């Protein structure tokens, strides 16, 4: 099966997750293309599409939103989507208490909701990313510390691998 794994990344954490997903799908026998999302390029020649983006201010990056809108309007392929932010399904770089509060209250990003409304979305997964000093601007750093944030890499590679296997198992 031919799969396109496309991603929008701001600081590299989303790119790393996309690479891990692509590797998992290749190891499972897929032919995989991996490429960064750009507004002038849309994945159109895949048996399945995996698309993901970093989350900024609750939404996908603009270039990822544009491609997702295009996919929602004209996707002949099933779509798996992933979002990367401070709180993932199984990990976070915020305090566990804040994560427990935020997880059930986090709506789907607009881009993912559009793909879901089109009927093409098979699954959406939230992953925590990585954060370094300086990734959030001045006031954001204060809020980050108040929410119990810790700098570092919170990506749960076992969770990424499990999700990759779910994609393969779905056929």
C-alpha positions as MATLAB code, in Angstrom:
seq = 'XXXXXXXXXXXXXXXXXXXXXXXXXXXXXXXXXXXXXXXXXXXXXXXXXXXXXXXXXXXXXXXXXXXXXXXXXXXXXXXXXXXXXXXXXXXXXXXXXXXXXXXXXXXXXXXXXXXXXXXXXXXXXXXXXXXXXXXXXXXXXXXXXXXXXXXXXXXXXXXXXXXXXXXXXXX';
ca = [
       0.000    0.000    0.000;
       1.257    3.502   -0.800;
       0.981    5.979    2.093;
       1.796    9.677    2.250;
       2.790   10.993    5.682;
       2.579   14.783    5.576;
       3.297   17.119    8.477;
       3.474   20.748    9.566;
       6.169   21.331   12.178;
       7.254   24.497   13.966;
      10.259   23.377   16.038;
      10.873   19.809   14.865;
       8.877   17.668   17.324;
       6.059   17.040   14.828;
       8.578   16.220   12.116;
      10.140   13.633   14.426;
       6.762   12.023   15.095;
       5.938   11.991   11.377;
       9.293   10.311   10.669;
       8.604    7.671   13.324;
       5.143    6.977   11.869;
       6.626    6.714    8.355;
       9.293    4.284    9.599;
       6.654    2.161   11.343;
       4.526    2.002    8.213;
       7.558    1.116    6.067;
       8.507   -1.638    8.519;
       4.951   -2.931    8.132;
       5.335   -3.181    4.362;
       3.974    0.148    3.104;
       5.609    2.251    0.440;
       5.829    5.641    2.196;
       6.419    9.218    1.098;
       7.251   11.690    3.872;
       7.035   15.408    3.223;
       6.445   18.718    4.959;
       3.084   20.371    4.336;
       3.033   23.364    2.057;
      -0.028   25.292    0.982;
       0.795   24.791   -2.719;
       1.120   21.003   -2.483;
      -1.629   18.557   -1.673;
      -1.308   14.791   -1.255;
      -3.293   13.226   -4.053;
      -1.688    9.960   -5.074;
      -1.865    7.796   -1.985;
      -3.837    4.739   -0.952;
      -3.957    6.327    2.476;
      -2.917    9.646    3.977;
      -1.480   10.381    7.406;
      -1.472   14.104    8.079;
      -0.352   15.936   11.187;
       0.531   19.317   12.552;
       1.844   21.134   15.545;
      -0.869   22.946   17.474;
      -0.497   26.673   18.052;
      -3.279   28.559   19.835;
      -5.489   25.485   19.656;
      -5.248   25.052   15.872;
      -3.043   23.430   13.255;
      -0.384   25.549   11.576;
      -1.790   27.647    8.684;
      -0.132   25.604    5.921;
      -1.477   22.388    7.468;
      -4.971   23.894    7.750;
      -4.927   24.823    4.060;
      -3.906   21.345    2.967;
      -6.441   19.752    5.347;
      -9.226   21.869    3.820;
      -8.190   20.645    0.387;
      -8.096   17.040    1.610;
     -11.538   17.436    3.218;
     -13.011   18.622   -0.085;
     -11.362   16.112   -2.340;
      -9.870   13.099   -0.596;
     -10.327    9.779   -2.282;
      -8.082    8.220    0.348;
      -8.770    7.377    3.983;
      -7.108    9.874    6.325;
      -5.450    9.452    9.709;
      -4.644   12.719   11.492;
      -2.405   13.590   14.415;
      -1.856   16.740   16.418;
       1.184   17.641   18.507;
       0.897   19.983   21.457;
       1.636   20.246   25.161;
      -0.816   17.479   26.103;
      -0.992   14.164   24.301;
      -3.173   11.138   24.925;
      -0.492    9.473   27.053;
       2.097   12.126   27.898;
       2.576   15.832   28.565;
       5.217   18.372   29.491;
       2.697   20.126   31.770;
       1.821   18.936   35.251;
      -0.256   15.733   35.348;
      -3.032   17.614   37.146;
      -3.277   20.252   34.391;
      -3.160   17.530   31.711;
      -6.044   15.628   33.340;
      -8.054   18.851   33.280;
      -7.203   19.760   29.665;
      -7.455   16.354   27.920;
     -11.245   15.949   27.972;
     -11.824   19.631   27.198;
      -9.655   19.916   24.112;
     -11.796   20.104   20.952;
     -10.612   18.830   17.582;
      -8.675   21.448   15.652;
     -10.774   23.009   12.823;
      -8.690   21.244   10.193;
      -9.313   17.804   11.707;
     -13.008   18.553   12.205;
     -13.254   19.424    8.485;
     -11.694   16.091    7.497;
     -14.006   14.302    9.926;
     -17.067   16.068    8.449;
     -16.023   14.892    4.966;
     -16.181   11.260    6.099;
     -12.523   10.589    5.238;
     -11.133   10.651    8.801;
     -10.389    7.205   10.230;
      -8.646    8.295   13.425;
      -7.185   11.321   15.185;
      -4.422   11.023   17.769;
      -3.023   13.695   20.080;
       0.669   13.458   20.932;
       2.711   15.599   23.283;
       5.728   17.211   21.693;
       8.918   18.738   23.003;
       9.595   22.204   24.321;
      12.772   24.177   24.826;
      13.410   27.477   26.561;
      12.412   30.229   24.174;
       9.755   28.205   22.307;
       7.022   30.221   24.023;
       7.238   34.032   24.118;
       7.549   36.094   27.346;
       4.097   35.866   28.918;
       3.666   32.328   27.566;
       6.722   31.228   29.588;
       5.062   32.521   32.760;
       1.844   30.626   31.992;
       3.907   27.540   31.104;
       5.619   27.576   34.498;
       2.310   28.207   36.327;
       0.859   25.104   34.607;
       3.734   23.020   35.973;
       5.528   22.902   32.642;
       8.919   21.240   32.357;
      11.235   21.800   29.409;
      12.200   18.714   27.463;
      10.890   15.989   25.190;
       7.507   14.505   26.200;
       6.958   12.434   23.059;
       5.720    8.934   23.908;
       7.380    6.810   21.228;
       5.547    3.651   22.337;
       2.240    5.438   21.766;
       3.384    6.637   18.329;
       4.381    3.057   17.442;
       1.029    1.666   18.675;
      -0.861    4.185   16.549;
       1.269    3.319   13.509;
       0.336   -0.353   13.984;
      -3.350    0.622   14.232;
      -3.030    2.344   10.855;
      -1.433   -0.765    9.359;
      -4.058   -3.055   10.903;
      -6.845   -0.933    9.410;
      -5.568   -1.881    5.973;
];
